[in-house]
XYZ file of N, CA and C in Angstrom:
498
model
N 1.003 -1.339 0.232
C 0.006 0.004 -0.351
C 0.786 1.303 -0.111
N 1.560 1.391 1.119
C 2.349 2.117 0.717
C 3.584 2.314 -0.731
N 4.116 1.554 -1.239
C 5.211 2.040 -2.820
C 3.916 2.799 -3.232
N 2.006 1.809 -2.633
C 0.697 2.503 -4.188
C 0.805 3.942 -3.991
N 0.515 4.359 -2.614
C 0.543 5.660 -2.321
C 1.596 6.740 -3.011
N 2.848 5.766 -3.119
C 3.989 6.868 -3.269
C 4.241 7.529 -4.409
N 3.679 6.204 -5.878
C 3.821 5.875 -6.862
C 2.507 7.154 -6.897
N 1.416 7.095 -6.774
C 0.338 8.272 -7.171
C 0.448 9.497 -7.354
N 0.798 9.953 -4.973
C 1.391 11.310 -4.972
C 2.697 11.464 -6.393
N 3.565 10.572 -6.267
C 4.727 11.481 -6.290
C 5.521 10.986 -7.872
N 5.003 9.921 -8.356
C 5.094 9.822 -10.144
C 7.101 8.920 -9.421
N 7.160 8.875 -11.032
C 8.664 8.150 -11.283
C 10.295 9.217 -10.206
N 9.393 10.468 -9.412
C 10.275 11.280 -8.792
C 10.962 10.972 -7.705
N 9.819 9.845 -6.746
C 9.729 8.895 -5.398
C 10.444 7.636 -6.326
N 11.008 7.420 -7.788
C 12.001 6.185 -8.263
C 11.435 4.780 -8.210
N 10.052 5.128 -7.404
C 8.717 3.959 -7.664
C 7.932 3.765 -8.623
N 7.992 2.658 -8.783
C 7.254 2.497 -10.521
C 6.397 0.969 -10.184
N 5.257 1.285 -10.683
C 4.146 -0.184 -11.085
C 4.881 -0.908 -12.523
N 5.590 -1.909 -13.483
C 5.810 -3.035 -13.874
C 4.881 -4.130 -13.935
N 4.470 -4.511 -15.259
C 4.489 -5.315 -15.517
C 5.851 -6.254 -16.256
N 5.042 -8.324 -15.870
C 6.363 -8.630 -17.303
C 6.515 -10.466 -16.818
N 7.585 -10.689 -17.006
C 7.739 -11.891 -17.006
C 8.896 -12.454 -16.728
N 8.548 -13.977 -16.210
C 9.736 -14.887 -15.733
C 10.168 -15.886 -16.715
N 9.912 -16.824 -17.320
C 10.141 -17.338 -18.081
C 10.810 -18.918 -16.579
N 10.700 -19.967 -17.521
C 11.660 -20.972 -17.103
C 11.676 -22.797 -17.760
N 11.954 -23.873 -17.277
C 12.236 -24.953 -18.173
C 11.400 -25.190 -16.794
N 11.831 -25.269 -15.631
C 11.628 -25.903 -14.079
C 10.175 -25.219 -13.934
N 9.130 -25.688 -14.149
C 8.179 -25.826 -13.977
C 7.957 -25.113 -12.245
N 8.665 -25.785 -12.196
C 8.180 -26.024 -10.458
C 8.738 -24.838 -9.417
N 9.902 -24.405 -9.984
C 10.177 -23.616 -9.706
C 9.738 -21.432 -9.969
N 8.287 -22.350 -10.793
C 7.761 -21.088 -10.851
C 6.026 -20.610 -10.466
N 5.903 -23.134 -9.969
C 5.133 -22.510 -8.538
C 5.234 -22.614 -7.367
N 6.984 -22.775 -6.906
C 7.223 -21.812 -6.056
C 7.111 -19.969 -5.982
N 7.738 -19.910 -6.728
C 7.480 -18.609 -6.607
C 5.849 -17.926 -7.283
N 4.692 -18.485 -6.960
C 3.045 -18.606 -6.833
C 2.690 -18.514 -5.657
N 3.835 -19.569 -4.782
C 3.185 -19.398 -3.861
C 4.307 -18.637 -3.054
N 4.768 -18.325 -3.528
C 6.009 -16.834 -1.839
C 4.953 -15.231 -2.347
N 4.478 -14.503 -3.387
C 3.835 -13.652 -3.713
C 2.970 -13.387 -5.236
N 2.250 -15.213 -4.698
C 1.064 -14.773 -6.161
C 0.538 -13.154 -4.798
N -0.531 -13.466 -4.189
C -0.860 -12.900 -3.115
C -1.004 -11.442 -3.225
N -0.138 -11.063 -3.476
C 0.980 -9.116 -2.739
C 0.835 -8.784 -4.039
N 1.242 -9.429 -5.197
C 1.416 -8.682 -6.545
C 0.134 -9.065 -7.114
N -0.051 -8.158 -8.521
C -1.315 -7.987 -9.151
C -1.358 -8.823 -10.442
N -2.261 -9.237 -10.929
C -2.596 -9.685 -12.331
C -1.376 -10.985 -12.178
N -0.876 -12.303 -11.163
C -0.328 -12.854 -11.661
C -1.419 -14.584 -12.072
N -0.134 -14.977 -13.311
C -0.809 -15.794 -14.271
C 0.425 -16.628 -14.531
N -0.085 -18.074 -14.679
C 0.660 -18.587 -16.332
C 0.239 -18.047 -17.895
N 1.864 -18.386 -18.427
C 0.765 -17.544 -19.588
C 0.614 -19.209 -20.112
N -0.365 -19.580 -21.400
C -1.098 -20.523 -21.777
C 0.943 -20.675 -23.261
N 0.727 -21.377 -23.735
C 1.820 -21.620 -24.892
C 1.346 -21.016 -26.262
N 0.306 -20.590 -26.059
C 0.073 -19.628 -27.330
C 0.662 -18.556 -27.194
N 0.184 -17.516 -25.598
C 1.142 -16.275 -25.537
C 2.396 -16.392 -25.284
N 3.114 -17.443 -25.561
C 4.082 -18.244 -25.187
C 5.099 -17.902 -26.931
N 4.345 -18.447 -27.402
C 5.052 -18.027 -29.077
C 4.559 -17.592 -29.033
N 3.610 -16.511 -28.852
C 3.122 -15.300 -29.209
C 4.118 -14.293 -28.540
N 4.591 -14.040 -27.520
C 5.251 -12.993 -27.151
C 7.178 -12.934 -27.560
N 7.447 -14.450 -27.961
C 8.757 -14.615 -27.227
C 9.580 -14.850 -28.531
N 8.311 -15.730 -29.599
C 8.834 -15.931 -31.059
C 8.512 -14.513 -31.800
N 7.048 -14.204 -31.913
C 6.915 -13.214 -32.792
C 8.148 -11.746 -32.725
N 7.755 -11.686 -31.412
C 8.603 -10.541 -31.120
C 10.096 -10.364 -31.487
N 10.660 -12.110 -31.540
C 12.174 -12.708 -31.588
C 13.227 -11.722 -30.876
N 12.801 -11.221 -29.492
C 12.756 -11.362 -27.946
C 14.049 -12.253 -27.948
N 15.266 -12.149 -27.467
C 16.887 -12.835 -27.721
C 16.160 -13.760 -26.152
N 15.008 -14.364 -26.562
C 14.767 -15.830 -25.807
C 14.519 -17.302 -26.322
N 16.396 -17.931 -25.473
C 15.854 -19.065 -26.783
C 14.842 -20.043 -26.041
N 13.450 -20.411 -26.170
C 12.535 -21.120 -26.469
C 12.451 -22.390 -27.501
N 12.601 -22.997 -26.171
C 11.630 -24.351 -25.849
C 10.499 -25.014 -25.943
N 10.019 -26.375 -26.135
C 8.391 -27.122 -25.911
C 8.167 -26.468 -24.953
N 9.491 -26.779 -24.081
C 8.748 -26.952 -22.591
C 9.143 -25.912 -21.270
N 8.799 -24.712 -22.287
C 9.002 -23.988 -21.565
C 7.984 -22.771 -20.559
N 7.417 -22.495 -19.455
C 6.805 -22.030 -19.043
C 6.962 -20.824 -18.348
N 5.976 -19.860 -18.130
C 6.084 -18.876 -17.630
C 5.012 -17.489 -16.944
N 5.594 -17.118 -15.890
C 4.193 -16.712 -15.382
C 4.518 -15.224 -14.992
N 3.025 -14.271 -15.155
C 3.113 -12.589 -16.173
C 2.753 -12.106 -14.717
N 3.225 -11.491 -13.985
C 2.616 -10.448 -12.668
C 2.413 -8.587 -13.049
N 2.851 -7.722 -12.474
C 2.191 -6.881 -11.712
C 3.144 -6.726 -10.328
N 4.313 -5.410 -10.872
C 4.738 -5.176 -9.123
C 4.685 -4.089 -9.295
N 5.696 -3.617 -8.553
C 5.798 -1.664 -7.887
C 7.229 -2.333 -7.232
N 8.702 -1.207 -7.657
C 9.487 -1.561 -7.857
C 9.572 -0.302 -7.348
N 11.391 0.456 -7.660
C 11.934 1.681 -6.178
C 13.825 1.436 -6.885
N 13.201 2.446 -7.219
C 15.645 2.647 -8.048
C 15.766 3.094 -6.710
N 16.276 2.242 -5.893
C 17.012 2.757 -5.056
C 17.790 3.886 -4.756
N 18.364 3.776 -6.251
C 19.798 5.182 -6.878
C 18.090 6.542 -6.663
N 17.472 7.035 -6.900
C 16.197 8.024 -6.974
C 15.338 7.966 -5.497
N 14.963 6.596 -4.622
C 13.922 6.583 -3.275
C 15.194 7.072 -2.494
N 16.050 6.822 -2.420
C 16.576 6.791 -0.718
C 17.393 8.458 -0.904
N 16.741 9.232 -2.008
C 18.173 9.993 -2.106
C 15.749 10.709 -1.521
N 15.301 10.161 -2.487
C 13.597 10.866 -1.975
C 13.789 11.224 -0.690
N 13.353 10.345 -0.743
C 13.224 9.546 1.036
C 14.310 10.348 1.615
N 15.297 10.976 1.774
C 16.086 11.730 2.992
C 15.740 12.543 2.790
N 15.190 13.522 1.150
C 14.820 14.532 0.575
C 13.734 15.164 1.760
N 12.625 14.417 1.687
C 11.669 14.419 2.089
C 11.360 13.765 3.866
N 12.546 13.386 4.743
C 12.593 13.501 5.844
C 13.645 14.735 5.757
N 13.281 15.132 5.541
C 14.887 16.253 6.274
C 13.920 17.631 6.691
N 13.154 17.386 5.495
C 11.921 18.986 5.573
C 10.989 18.196 6.396
N 10.319 16.818 7.527
C 9.847 16.443 8.127
C 10.403 17.012 9.854
N 12.440 16.837 9.605
C 11.939 17.040 10.534
C 12.965 16.238 11.302
N 12.917 15.291 10.528
C 13.784 14.496 10.522
C 16.189 14.332 10.676
N 17.094 13.640 11.805
C 17.551 13.188 12.248
C 17.985 13.002 11.544
N 19.405 12.747 11.189
C 20.146 11.794 10.407
C 21.499 11.208 11.678
N 21.799 10.214 11.756
C 22.876 9.534 12.342
C 23.424 8.572 11.868
N 25.513 9.279 11.915
C 26.037 8.259 11.004
C 27.187 8.115 11.904
N 27.338 6.877 11.470
C 28.600 6.565 12.641
C 28.095 4.577 12.467
N 29.408 3.868 12.761
C 29.534 3.082 13.614
C 29.136 2.021 14.252
N 28.425 1.597 14.066
C 28.382 0.665 14.577
C 28.630 -0.863 15.042
N 28.346 -2.164 16.187
C 28.725 -3.103 15.921
C 27.189 -3.987 15.362
N 26.162 -3.663 16.198
C 24.875 -4.357 15.985
C 24.045 -3.296 16.685
N 22.423 -3.542 15.369
C 22.279 -2.541 15.491
C 20.949 -2.755 17.095
N 21.431 -3.529 18.029
C 20.602 -3.571 19.364
C 21.212 -2.451 20.033
N 22.518 -2.099 19.874
C 23.077 -0.540 20.157
C 22.689 0.314 20.359
N 21.296 1.134 18.752
C 20.671 1.688 19.212
C 19.270 1.776 19.196
N 18.568 0.939 19.951
C 17.535 0.582 20.537
C 17.722 0.338 21.844
N 18.624 0.816 22.400
C 19.343 0.500 23.487
C 19.777 2.036 24.228
N 19.786 2.825 22.430
C 20.256 3.776 22.850
C 18.687 4.728 22.670
N 17.665 4.022 22.413
C 16.073 4.515 22.264
C 15.773 5.041 21.235
N 16.417 5.133 19.854
C 15.769 5.431 18.885
C 15.130 4.671 18.191
N 14.317 5.361 17.995
C 13.385 4.923 17.262
C 12.745 4.778 16.626
N 13.396 4.538 15.642
C 13.671 3.788 14.520
C 15.326 4.187 13.149
N 15.529 2.991 12.739
C 16.828 3.018 12.650
C 16.732 1.864 11.158
N 17.163 3.021 9.647
C 16.698 2.632 8.358
C 17.963 1.746 8.620
N 18.239 0.578 7.839
C 19.709 0.366 7.472
C 20.391 -0.037 6.337
N 21.083 1.130 6.436
C 21.652 1.049 4.195
C 22.947 -0.048 5.037
N 22.967 -0.866 5.492
C 24.646 -1.650 5.644
C 25.225 -2.322 4.332
N 23.801 -3.006 4.133
C 24.885 -3.288 1.791
C 24.709 -4.303 3.005
N 25.975 -4.936 1.851
C 26.522 -6.248 2.049
C 26.890 -6.438 4.119
N 26.503 -5.801 4.513
C 27.248 -5.995 6.049
C 25.750 -6.483 6.599
N 24.194 -5.844 6.290
C 23.110 -6.437 6.939
C 22.848 -7.287 7.846
N 22.879 -7.930 7.476
C 22.343 -9.893 7.960
C 23.009 -9.794 9.622
N 24.904 -8.582 9.559
C 25.441 -8.741 10.413
C 25.074 -8.320 11.815
N 24.948 -6.709 10.878
C 23.932 -5.505 11.609
C 22.919 -6.304 12.552
N 21.730 -7.178 12.450
C 20.905 -7.108 11.947
C 20.684 -7.586 12.909
N 22.068 -9.271 13.109
C 22.004 -10.707 13.481
C 21.321 -11.672 13.579
N 21.293 -11.595 11.414
C 20.115 -12.803 10.995
C 20.557 -13.265 9.843
N 21.397 -14.983 10.668
C 22.329 -15.415 10.377
C 21.681 -16.356 8.342
N 20.036 -15.554 8.373
C 19.608 -16.166 6.910
C 20.049 -15.191 6.139
N 20.397 -13.895 5.836
C 20.573 -12.562 5.003
C 22.036 -12.858 4.794
N 22.133 -13.148 3.835
C 23.965 -13.084 3.231
C 24.739 -12.476 2.351
N 26.151 -11.937 2.087
C 25.971 -10.848 1.249
C 25.776 -11.845 -0.473
N 25.971 -11.238 -1.172
C 25.687 -11.385 -3.171
C 26.351 -10.733 -3.208
N 26.590 -11.049 -4.661
C 27.355 -9.872 -5.710
C 26.642 -10.504 -7.363
N 26.620 -9.391 -7.908
C 26.293 -9.975 -9.356
C 26.722 -9.249 -10.298
N 26.417 -8.767 -11.512
C 27.190 -8.037 -12.321
C 25.554 -7.232 -12.939
N 25.318 -5.612 -12.616
C 24.427 -5.066 -13.199
C 24.693 -4.122 -14.419
N 24.700 -4.372 -15.573
C 24.683 -3.731 -16.227
C 23.674 -2.273 -16.540
N 23.467 -0.780 -16.582
C 22.715 0.162 -16.639
C 22.707 0.898 -18.669
N 21.379 0.620 -19.095
C 21.664 0.882 -20.383
C 20.487 1.389 -20.454
N 20.682 1.982 -21.378
C 19.444 3.941 -22.235
C 18.942 2.395 -22.742
N 17.435 2.493 -22.212
C 16.425 1.819 -23.524
C 15.165 2.616 -23.097
N 14.798 3.710 -22.837
C 13.485 4.066 -23.291
C 12.197 3.151 -23.646
N 12.601 2.525 -24.617
C 11.240 1.153 -24.949
C 11.004 0.046 -24.502
N 12.494 -0.327 -23.455
C 11.560 -0.901 -22.286
C 10.976 -1.516 -21.697
N 9.801 -1.494 -22.286
C 8.559 -1.086 -20.218
C 8.446 -1.864 -19.525
N 8.830 -3.899 -20.091
C 8.282 -5.017 -19.258
C 10.231 -4.826 -18.420
N 9.543 -5.685 -17.080
C 10.582 -6.283 -16.849
C 10.475 -8.070 -17.366
N 11.615 -8.743 -17.538
C 11.413 -9.849 -18.067
C 12.971 -10.752 -17.886
N 12.691 -11.683 -17.121
C 13.570 -12.959 -16.228
C 13.418 -14.585 -16.834
N 14.267 -15.041 -16.817
C 15.302 -16.285 -17.547
C 15.479 -16.875 -16.599
N 14.501 -17.867 -15.232
C 15.399 -18.487 -14.110
C 15.902 -18.015 -13.252
N 15.635 -16.462 -13.066
C 16.458 -15.708 -12.153
C 17.580 -15.861 -12.516
N 18.111 -15.841 -13.206
C 19.881 -15.673 -13.862
C 20.455 -14.632 -14.573
N 19.590 -13.931 -15.417
C 19.787 -12.700 -16.445
C 18.425 -12.765 -16.460
N 18.250 -11.176 -16.209
C 16.899 -10.513 -15.903
C 17.033 -9.011 -16.253
N 15.889 -7.890 -16.974
C 15.851 -6.329 -17.583
C 14.703 -6.059 -16.419
N 14.926 -4.256 -15.938
C 13.889 -4.168 -14.425
C 14.094 -2.776 -15.661
N 13.003 -1.935 -15.565
C 12.974 -0.711 -17.011
C 12.876 -0.297 -15.734
N 14.254 0.996 -15.570
C 13.924 2.169 -14.476
C 13.566 3.628 -13.975
């Protein structure tokens, strides 16, 4: 609801946008896991028919290798681009009198003990350690940002490669 309100009120200035797109995989179970994980919190979640697959990914010659046993899901969701959202949010919070404190800490518990009412964890790759959450671990990938204004939808293939318009 929060992202929807930001999108309606501020549009792209806040870095929030509403996008639809597809995830393709030869592993139908992988897509069924996605359905279980978030089909109730995104919009328009559904599996594409074989006819839709052929129409979308062969007719338009998207550089997607199409196998007869390829499955795909479609959904619409909000995204936020950190390079826009974080500076926008900081500006909004400063305008409301929020004070920012930047310092080195060993644990988020330190801040709770000092009575900070809200903590925004911007620790990046070290965020899990600071929060004491062993389930969060650092990963790195390669991200290329390209100018492609014609790209209006996201497309992922087995969560290995993806495009997300910003």
